[in-house]
PDB file of C-alpha atoms in Angstrom:
ATOM      1  CA  MET A 866     -33.911 -36.262   1.632  1.00  0.00           C
ATOM      2  CA  GLU A 867     -30.740 -34.437   2.526  1.00  0.00           C
ATOM      3  CA  GLU A 868     -30.971 -30.816   3.577  1.00  0.00           C
ATOM      4  CA  THR A 869     -29.030 -28.263   1.567  1.00  0.00           C
ATOM      5  CA  PRO A 870     -26.343 -26.778   3.799  1.00  0.00           C
ATOM      6  CA  VAL A 871     -26.931 -23.122   4.563  1.00  0.00           C
ATOM      7  CA  PRO A 872     -23.905 -21.047   3.539  1.00  0.00           C
ATOM      8  CA  ARG A 873     -22.207 -19.350   6.455  1.00  0.00           C
ATOM      9  CA  LYS A 874     -22.496 -15.607   6.504  1.00  0.00           C
ATOM     10  CA  ARG A 875     -19.275 -13.660   6.331  1.00  0.00           C
ATOM     11  CA  PRO A 876     -18.614 -11.868   9.599  1.00  0.00           C
ATOM     12  CA  ARG A 877     -19.251  -8.175   9.406  1.00  0.00           C
ATOM     13  CA  GLY A 878     -17.315  -5.394  11.052  1.00  0.00           C
ATOM     14  CA  ILE A 879     -13.616  -4.883  11.650  1.00  0.00           C
ATOM     15  CA  TYR A 880     -11.252  -5.521  14.527  1.00  0.00           C
ATOM     16  CA  LEU A 881     -10.888  -2.314  16.506  1.00  0.00           C
ATOM     17  CA  LEU A 882      -7.505  -2.568  18.237  1.00  0.00           C
ATOM     18  CA  PRO A 883      -5.060  -2.960  15.296  1.00  0.00           C
ATOM     19  CA  ASN A 884      -7.036  -0.507  13.183  1.00  0.00           C
ATOM     20  CA  LEU A 885      -6.802   2.082  15.948  1.00  0.00           C
ATOM     21  CA  PHE A 886      -3.023   2.026  15.590  1.00  0.00           C
ATOM     22  CA  THR A 887      -3.365   2.287  11.802  1.00  0.00           C
ATOM     23  CA  THR A 888      -5.713   5.257  12.160  1.00  0.00           C
ATOM     24  CA  ALA A 889      -3.311   6.933  14.588  1.00  0.00           C
ATOM     25  CA  ALA A 890      -0.463   6.486  12.074  1.00  0.00           C
ATOM     26  CA  LEU A 891      -2.669   7.947   9.360  1.00  0.00           C
ATOM     27  CA  PHE A 892      -3.469  10.935  11.577  1.00  0.00           C
ATOM     28  CA  ALA A 893       0.233  11.450  12.324  1.00  0.00           C
ATOM     29  CA  GLY A 894       0.955  11.637   8.585  1.00  0.00           C
ATOM     30  CA  PHE A 895      -1.936  14.066   8.082  1.00  0.00           C
ATOM     31  CA  TYR A 896      -0.735  16.193  10.990  1.00  0.00           C
ATOM     32  CA  ALA A 897       2.791  16.279   9.544  1.00  0.00           C
ATOM     33  CA  VAL A 898       1.474  17.895   6.358  1.00  0.00           C
ATOM     34  CA  LEU A 899      -0.724  20.296   8.320  1.00  0.00           C
ATOM     35  CA  ALA A 900       2.162  21.380  10.553  1.00  0.00           C
ATOM     36  CA  ALA A 901       4.434  21.880   7.524  1.00  0.00           C
ATOM     37  CA  THR A 902       1.930  24.272   5.918  1.00  0.00           C
ATOM     38  CA  GLN A 903       2.141  26.306   9.137  1.00  0.00           C
ATOM     39  CA  GLY A 904       5.937  26.356   9.147  1.00  0.00           C
ATOM     40  CA  ARG A 905       6.299  23.999  12.139  1.00  0.00           C
ATOM     41  CA  PHE A 906       8.759  21.639  10.517  1.00  0.00           C
ATOM     42  CA  GLU A 907      10.173  20.107  13.692  1.00  0.00           C
ATOM     43  CA  ALA A 908       6.655  19.009  14.654  1.00  0.00           C
ATOM     44  CA  SER A 909       6.174  17.655  11.119  1.00  0.00           C
ATOM     45  CA  ALA A 910       9.281  15.499  11.337  1.00  0.00           C
ATOM     46  CA  ILE A 911       8.404  14.190  14.799  1.00  0.00           C
ATOM     47  CA  ALA A 912       4.912  13.292  13.564  1.00  0.00           C
ATOM     48  CA  ILE A 913       6.390  11.178  10.752  1.00  0.00           C
ATOM     49  CA  PHE A 914       8.597   9.314  13.228  1.00  0.00           C
ATOM     50  CA  ALA A 915       5.538   8.826  15.456  1.00  0.00           C
ATOM     51  CA  ALA A 916       3.737   7.323  12.457  1.00  0.00           C
ATOM     52  CA  MET A 917       6.639   4.877  12.080  1.00  0.00           C
ATOM     53  CA  LEU A 918       6.233   3.665  15.668  1.00  0.00           C
ATOM     54  CA  LEU A 919       2.473   3.326  15.318  1.00  0.00           C
ATOM     55  CA  ASP A 920       2.835   1.507  11.998  1.00  0.00           C
ATOM     56  CA  GLY A 921       5.142  -0.984  13.665  1.00  0.00           C
ATOM     57  CA  PHE A 922       2.609  -1.638  16.404  1.00  0.00           C
ATOM     58  CA  ASP A 923      -0.493  -2.316  14.300  1.00  0.00           C
ATOM     59  CA  GLY A 924       0.881  -5.365  12.507  1.00  0.00           C
ATOM     60  CA  ARG A 925       2.368  -6.850  15.669  1.00  0.00           C
ATOM     61  CA  VAL A 926      -0.843  -6.270  17.620  1.00  0.00           C
ATOM     62  CA  ALA A 927      -2.857  -7.945  14.844  1.00  0.00           C
ATOM     63  CA  ARG A 928      -0.553 -10.992  14.866  1.00  0.00           C
ATOM     64  CA  MET A 929      -0.478 -11.239  18.669  1.00  0.00           C
ATOM     65  CA  THR A 930      -4.278 -10.997  18.964  1.00  0.00           C
ATOM     66  CA  HIS A 931      -4.952 -13.093  15.829  1.00  0.00           C
ATOM     67  CA  THR A 932      -6.950 -10.263  14.260  1.00  0.00           C
ATOM     68  CA  GLN A 933      -5.235 -10.130  10.852  1.00  0.00           C
ATOM     69  CA  THR A 934      -7.691  -9.407   8.037  1.00  0.00           C
ATOM     70  CA  ALA A 935      -7.546  -8.420   4.374  1.00  0.00           C
ATOM     71  CA  PHE A 936      -9.259  -5.156   5.316  1.00  0.00           C
ATOM     72  CA  GLY A 937      -6.555  -4.382   7.860  1.00  0.00           C
ATOM     73  CA  ALA A 938      -3.804  -5.056   5.334  1.00  0.00           C
ATOM     74  CA  GLU A 939      -5.398  -2.738   2.756  1.00  0.00           C
ATOM     75  CA  TYR A 940      -6.067  -0.031   5.326  1.00  0.00           C
ATOM     76  CA  ASP A 941      -2.487  -0.252   6.556  1.00  0.00           C
ATOM     77  CA  SER A 942      -1.186   0.149   3.001  1.00  0.00           C
ATOM     78  CA  LEU A 943      -3.296   3.260   2.421  1.00  0.00           C
ATOM     79  CA  SER A 944      -2.142   4.692   5.746  1.00  0.00           C
ATOM     80  CA  ASP A 945       1.480   4.031   4.786  1.00  0.00           C
ATOM     81  CA  MET A 946       0.983   5.893   1.509  1.00  0.00           C
ATOM     82  CA  VAL A 947      -0.137   8.991   3.383  1.00  0.00           C
ATOM     83  CA  ALA A 948       2.322   8.820   6.283  1.00  0.00           C
ATOM     84  CA  PHE A 949       5.418   7.646   4.376  1.00  0.00           C
ATOM     85  CA  GLY A 950       4.648   8.740   0.814  1.00  0.00           C
ATOM     86  CA  VAL A 951       2.644  11.952   0.646  1.00  0.00           C
ATOM     87  CA  ALA A 952       3.619  13.474   4.008  1.00  0.00           C
ATOM     88  CA  PRO A 953       7.449  13.350   3.665  1.00  0.00           C
ATOM     89  CA  ALA A 954       7.271  14.665   0.089  1.00  0.00           C
ATOM     90  CA  LEU A 955       5.109  17.637   1.056  1.00  0.00           C
ATOM     91  CA  VAL A 956       7.059  18.368   4.241  1.00  0.00           C
ATOM     92  CA  ALA A 957      10.324  18.451   2.264  1.00  0.00           C
ATOM     93  CA  TYR A 958       8.690  20.604  -0.413  1.00  0.00           C
ATOM     94  CA  HIS A 959       7.369  23.165   2.069  1.00  0.00           C
ATOM     95  CA  TRP A 960      10.697  23.271   3.912  1.00  0.00           C
ATOM     96  CA  ALA A 961      13.296  23.517   1.140  1.00  0.00           C
ATOM     97  CA  LEU A 962      12.223  22.182  -2.245  1.00  0.00           C
ATOM     98  CA  GLY A 963       9.706  24.908  -3.042  1.00  0.00           C
ATOM     99  CA  GLY A 964      12.519  27.381  -3.678  1.00  0.00           C
ATOM    100  CA  LEU A 965      13.877  25.240  -6.512  1.00  0.00           C
ATOM    101  CA  GLY A 966      10.805  25.678  -8.711  1.00  0.00           C
ATOM    102  CA  LYS A 967      10.145  22.778 -11.065  1.00  0.00           C
ATOM    103  CA  VAL A 968      13.153  20.842  -9.818  1.00  0.00           C
ATOM    104  CA  GLY A 969      11.749  20.997  -6.297  1.00  0.00           C
ATOM    105  CA  TRP A 970       8.293  19.692  -7.043  1.00  0.00           C
ATOM    106  CA  LEU A 971       9.758  17.101  -9.403  1.00  0.00           C
ATOM    107  CA  ALA A 972      11.978  15.725  -6.615  1.00  0.00           C
ATOM    108  CA  ALA A 973       8.974  15.629  -4.278  1.00  0.00           C
ATOM    109  CA  PHE A 974       6.847  13.873  -6.899  1.00  0.00           C
ATOM    110  CA  VAL A 975       9.574  11.304  -7.634  1.00  0.00           C
ATOM    111  CA  TYR A 976       9.581  10.404  -3.949  1.00  0.00           C
ATOM    112  CA  CYS A 977       5.772  10.264  -3.728  1.00  0.00           C
ATOM    113  CA  ALA A 978       5.375   8.160  -6.886  1.00  0.00           C
ATOM    114  CA  ALA A 979       8.186   5.825  -5.798  1.00  0.00           C
ATOM    115  CA  ALA A 980       6.469   5.260  -2.447  1.00  0.00           C
ATOM    116  CA  ALA A 981       3.255   4.284  -4.257  1.00  0.00           C
ATOM    117  CA  LEU A 982       5.131   1.889  -6.542  1.00  0.00           C
ATOM    118  CA  ARG A 983       7.064   0.441  -3.603  1.00  0.00           C
ATOM    119  CA  LEU A 984       3.882  -0.287  -1.656  1.00  0.00           C
ATOM    120  CA  ALA A 985       2.141  -1.775  -4.708  1.00  0.00           C
ATOM    121  CA  ARG A 986       5.100  -4.077  -5.386  1.00  0.00           C
ATOM    122  CA  PHE A 987       5.264  -5.112  -1.741  1.00  0.00           C
ATOM    123  CA  ASN A 988       1.550  -5.978  -1.673  1.00  0.00           C
ATOM    124  CA  THR A 989       1.824  -8.173  -4.767  1.00  0.00           C
ATOM    125  CA  GLN A 990       4.863 -10.056  -3.411  1.00  0.00           C
ATOM    126  CA  VAL A 991       3.672 -10.704   0.151  1.00  0.00           C
ATOM    127  CA  GLY A 992       3.072 -14.406  -0.400  1.00  0.00           C
ATOM    128  CA  THR A 993       6.190 -15.157  -2.467  1.00  0.00           C
ATOM    129  CA  ALA A 994       8.988 -12.862  -1.261  1.00  0.00           C
ATOM    130  CA  ASP A 995      11.716 -13.952   1.152  1.00  0.00           C
ATOM    131  CA  LYS A 996      10.560 -12.552   4.493  1.00  0.00           C
ATOM    132  CA  ARG A 997      14.149 -12.102   5.669  1.00  0.00           C
ATOM    133  CA  PHE A 998      14.702  -9.311   3.151  1.00  0.00           C
ATOM    134  CA  PHE A 999      12.941  -6.338   1.602  1.00  0.00           C
ATOM    135  CA  GLN A1000      13.285  -5.633  -2.103  1.00  0.00           C
ATOM    136  CA  GLY A1001      13.994  -1.928  -2.179  1.00  0.00           C
ATOM    137  CA  LEU A1002      14.249   0.468   0.754  1.00  0.00           C
ATOM    138  CA  PRO A1003      11.137   0.195   2.985  1.00  0.00           C
ATOM    139  CA  SER A1004       8.944   3.290   2.801  1.00  0.00           C
ATOM    140  CA  PRO A1005       9.151   4.044   6.570  1.00  0.00           C
ATOM    141  CA  SER A1006      12.960   4.108   6.330  1.00  0.00           C
ATOM    142  CA  ALA A1007      12.840   6.405   3.295  1.00  0.00           C
ATOM    143  CA  ALA A1008      10.431   8.669   5.165  1.00  0.00           C
ATOM    144  CA  ALA A1009      12.806   8.706   8.136  1.00  0.00           C
ATOM    145  CA  ILE A1010      15.663   9.950   5.942  1.00  0.00           C
ATOM    146  CA  VAL A1011      13.585  12.834   4.582  1.00  0.00           C
ATOM    147  CA  ALA A1012      12.003  13.677   7.940  1.00  0.00           C
ATOM    148  CA  GLY A1013      15.343  13.367   9.738  1.00  0.00           C
ATOM    149  CA  GLY A1014      16.974  15.815   7.355  1.00  0.00           C
ATOM    150  CA  VAL A1015      14.153  18.323   7.854  1.00  0.00           C
ATOM    151  CA  TRP A1016      14.304  17.805  11.630  1.00  0.00           C
ATOM    152  CA  ILE A1017      18.044  18.544  11.716  1.00  0.00           C
ATOM    153  CA  GLY A1018      17.565  21.681   9.614  1.00  0.00           C
ATOM    154  CA  ALA A1019      14.732  22.973  11.804  1.00  0.00           C
ATOM    155  CA  ASP A1020      16.538  22.063  15.038  1.00  0.00           C
ATOM    156  CA  GLN A1021      19.786  23.769  14.007  1.00  0.00           C
ATOM    157  CA  GLY A1022      18.089  26.788  12.438  1.00  0.00           C
ATOM    158  CA  ILE A1023      19.595  26.084   9.000  1.00  0.00           C
ATOM    159  CA  ASP A1024      18.371  28.330   6.198  1.00  0.00           C
ATOM    160  CA  PRO A1025      16.576  25.931   3.807  1.00  0.00           C
ATOM    161  CA  SER A1026      17.812  27.871   0.760  1.00  0.00           C
ATOM    162  CA  TYR A1027      21.392  26.873   1.630  1.00  0.00           C
ATOM    163  CA  VAL A1028      20.614  23.152   1.501  1.00  0.00           C
ATOM    164  CA  SER A1029      17.769  23.018  -1.034  1.00  0.00           C
ATOM    165  CA  TRP A1030      19.787  21.026  -3.595  1.00  0.00           C
ATOM    166  CA  LEU A1031      20.957  18.608  -0.915  1.00  0.00           C
ATOM    167  CA  ALA A1032      17.345  18.194   0.211  1.00  0.00           C
ATOM    168  CA  ALA A1033      16.295  17.503  -3.385  1.00  0.00           C
ATOM    169  CA  PHE A1034      19.044  14.876  -3.720  1.00  0.00           C
ATOM    170  CA  LEU A1035      18.039  13.150  -0.459  1.00  0.00           C
ATOM    171  CA  THR A1036      14.340  13.209  -1.300  1.00  0.00           C
ATOM    172  CA  ALA A1037      14.682  11.896  -4.841  1.00  0.00           C
ATOM    173  CA  GLY A1038      17.456   9.478  -3.818  1.00  0.00           C
ATOM    174  CA  ALA A1039      15.354   7.968  -1.044  1.00  0.00           C
ATOM    175  CA  GLY A1040      12.524   7.565  -3.541  1.00  0.00           C
ATOM    176  CA  LEU A1041      14.701   5.798  -6.097  1.00  0.00           C
ATOM    177  CA  LEU A1042      16.057   3.437  -3.445  1.00  0.00           C
ATOM    178  CA  MET A1043      12.487   2.406  -2.643  1.00  0.00           C
ATOM    179  CA  VAL A1044      11.936   1.130  -6.196  1.00  0.00           C
ATOM    180  CA  SER A1045      15.412  -0.355  -6.568  1.00  0.00           C
ATOM    181  CA  ASN A1046      16.226  -4.069  -6.500  1.00  0.00           C
ATOM    182  CA  PHE A1047      18.647  -3.716  -3.596  1.00  0.00           C
ATOM    183  CA  ARG A1048      17.992  -6.129  -0.759  1.00  0.00           C
ATOM    184  CA  TYR A1049      17.553  -4.882   2.805  1.00  0.00           C
ATOM    185  CA  TRP A1050      17.526  -6.960   5.946  1.00  0.00           C
ATOM    186  CA  SER A1051      13.959  -7.008   7.305  1.00  0.00           C
ATOM    187  CA  PHE A1052      14.738  -7.927  10.954  1.00  0.00           C
ATOM    188  CA  LYS A1053      11.603 -10.115  10.906  1.00  0.00           C
ATOM    189  CA  GLN A1054      13.640 -13.048  12.186  1.00  0.00           C
ATOM    190  CA  LEU A1055      14.058 -11.327  15.547  1.00  0.00           C
ATOM    191  CA  ASP A1056      11.714 -12.890  18.100  1.00  0.00           C
ATOM    192  CA  VAL A1057      10.624  -9.934  20.220  1.00  0.00           C
ATOM    193  CA  GLN A1058       8.148 -12.086  22.207  1.00  0.00           C
ATOM    194  CA  GLY A1059      10.557 -14.813  23.249  1.00  0.00           C
ATOM    195  CA  ARG A1060      13.733 -14.825  25.300  1.00  0.00           C
ATOM    196  CA  VAL A1061      16.720 -12.848  24.030  1.00  0.00           C
ATOM    197  CA  SER A1062      20.352 -12.821  25.064  1.00  0.00           C
ATOM    198  CA  PHE A1063      21.537 -10.440  27.754  1.00  0.00           C
ATOM    199  CA  LEU A1064      23.962  -8.876  25.259  1.00  0.00           C
ATOM    200  CA  LEU A1065      21.123  -7.980  22.910  1.00  0.00           C
ATOM    201  CA  ALA A1066      19.256  -6.308  25.766  1.00  0.00           C
ATOM    202  CA  VAL A1067      22.360  -4.235  26.543  1.00  0.00           C
ATOM    203  CA  VAL A1068      22.731  -3.257  22.878  1.00  0.00           C
ATOM    204  CA  VAL A1069      19.104  -2.103  22.736  1.00  0.00           C
ATOM    205  CA  MET A1070      19.565  -0.091  25.920  1.00  0.00           C
ATOM    206  CA  LEU A1071      22.690   1.585  24.532  1.00  0.00           C
ATOM    207  CA  ALA A1072      20.924   2.322  21.244  1.00  0.00           C
ATOM    208  CA  ILE A1073      18.073   4.057  23.081  1.00  0.00           C
ATOM    209  CA  ALA A1074      20.553   6.069  25.136  1.00  0.00           C
ATOM    210  CA  LEU A1075      22.429   7.065  21.984  1.00  0.00           C
ATOM    211  CA  ILE A1076      19.218   8.239  20.317  1.00  0.00           C
ATOM    212  CA  LEU A1077      18.301  10.337  23.346  1.00  0.00           C
ATOM    213  CA  ILE A1078      21.606  12.226  23.131  1.00  0.00           C
ATOM    214  CA  HIS A1079      20.486  13.999  19.953  1.00  0.00           C
ATOM    215  CA  PRO A1080      17.450  12.345  18.328  1.00  0.00           C
ATOM    216  CA  PRO A1081      17.417  14.116  14.922  1.00  0.00           C
ATOM    217  CA  VAL A1082      21.087  13.512  14.114  1.00  0.00           C
ATOM    218  CA  VAL A1083      21.274   9.959  15.472  1.00  0.00           C
ATOM    219  CA  LEU A1084      18.039   8.847  13.776  1.00  0.00           C
ATOM    220  CA  PHE A1085      19.005  10.471  10.482  1.00  0.00           C
ATOM    221  CA  LEU A1086      22.464   8.878  10.433  1.00  0.00           C
ATOM    222  CA  GLY A1087      21.046   5.530  11.499  1.00  0.00           C
ATOM    223  CA  PHE A1088      18.536   5.375   8.660  1.00  0.00           C
ATOM    224  CA  VAL A1089      21.043   6.708   6.127  1.00  0.00           C
ATOM    225  CA  GLY A1090      23.338   3.883   7.194  1.00  0.00           C
ATOM    226  CA  TYR A1091      20.507   1.397   6.708  1.00  0.00           C
ATOM    227  CA  ALA A1092      19.802   2.861   3.250  1.00  0.00           C
ATOM    228  CA  VAL A1093      23.456   2.456   2.269  1.00  0.00           C
ATOM    229  CA  SER A1094      23.547  -1.111   3.584  1.00  0.00           C
ATOM    230  CA  GLY A1095      21.252  -2.284   0.776  1.00  0.00           C
ATOM    231  CA  PRO A1096      23.575  -1.506  -2.159  1.00  0.00           C
ATOM    232  CA  ILE A1097      26.606  -2.742  -0.175  1.00  0.00           C
ATOM    233  CA  TRP A1098      24.922  -6.042   0.771  1.00  0.00           C
ATOM    234  CA  THR A1099      23.657  -6.573  -2.777  1.00  0.00           C
ATOM    235  CA  LEU A1100      27.098  -5.929  -4.305  1.00  0.00           C
ATOM    236  CA  ILE A1101      28.734  -8.334  -1.849  1.00  0.00           C
ATOM    237  CA  GLN A1102      26.215 -11.035  -2.790  1.00  0.00           C
ATOM    238  CA  LEU A1103      26.833 -10.458  -6.503  1.00  0.00           C
ATOM    239  CA  ARG A1104      30.600 -10.749  -6.049  1.00  0.00           C
ATOM    240  CA  GLU A1105      30.205 -13.984  -4.098  1.00  0.00           C
ATOM    241  CA  ARG A1106      27.954 -15.482  -6.761  1.00  0.00           C
ATOM    242  CA  ARG A1107      30.334 -14.506  -9.572  1.00  0.00           C
ATOM    243  CA  ALA A1108      33.267 -15.957  -7.652  1.00  0.00           C
ATOM    244  CA  SER A1109      31.325 -19.180  -7.053  1.00  0.00           C
ATOM    245  CA  ARG A1110      30.458 -19.523 -10.737  1.00  0.00           C
ATOM    246  CA  ARG A1111      34.036 -18.795 -11.699  1.00  0.00           C
ATOM    247  CA  HIS A1112      35.300 -21.627  -9.500  1.00  0.00           C
ATOM    248  CA  GLY A1113      32.474 -23.984 -10.443  1.00  0.00           C
ATOM    249  CA  ARG A1114      30.912 -24.031  -6.965  1.00  0.00           C
ATOM    250  CA  PRO A1115      27.210 -23.556  -6.201  1.00  0.00           C
ATOM    251  CA  ALA A1116      26.450 -20.034  -4.950  1.00  0.00           C
ATOM    252  CA  GLY A1117      25.648 -19.837  -1.272  1.00  0.00           C
ATOM    253  CA  GLY A1118      23.899 -17.220   0.786  1.00  0.00           C
ATOM    254  CA  ALA A1119      20.235 -16.392   1.259  1.00  0.00           C
TER     255      ALA A1119
END
């Protein structure tokens, strides 16, 4: 008589190391909101950028240590919503948007809701989307635009009332780009663990030096440039496809 196989118990617990980075990113987003309520907007912006660095580490650490789990993915998504959805919206609102009344909180809400939709769409397309590209502006990049603008204003002592409409445009615009269909290069094809060319190492070194010259301005302009690259890249691809169809050739590209 054959014995009935005993079903294996699912392992309990979570992997500590990658989730520590996720928790630290979550705390950075929470701290950004807390600092904004106290009028320390430069600290708020820096905390959001710190959350970006920590968010980049948790996934890489999980892949390098083979500790990727469904729990970690869900936890990371919730952390992203706080750090790159709620925190930038509230920081921008406390800094400049509050003076615009309903328009101000509406711009902040558009950004926050767009971040939630962006993350939900990303989670449902993980297994089918082209990993070389993001559909819509990634939420950390959108957060960097909002936080960078606040950082520049706080660093230069700009009166928020003078730039409140510009802040509303940047906040709502970054939100709308997150839920757009524009394609953004994901940089996931870069092998950071393997060998790289000497030229690439020099470029990275120069980029770090450039950021250190004036972090708020350089980071803000860099992420604004990345945000603009999506519509430009998408329009170029559309023109190439239309030209290919017009001449009866199969469309190329990714």
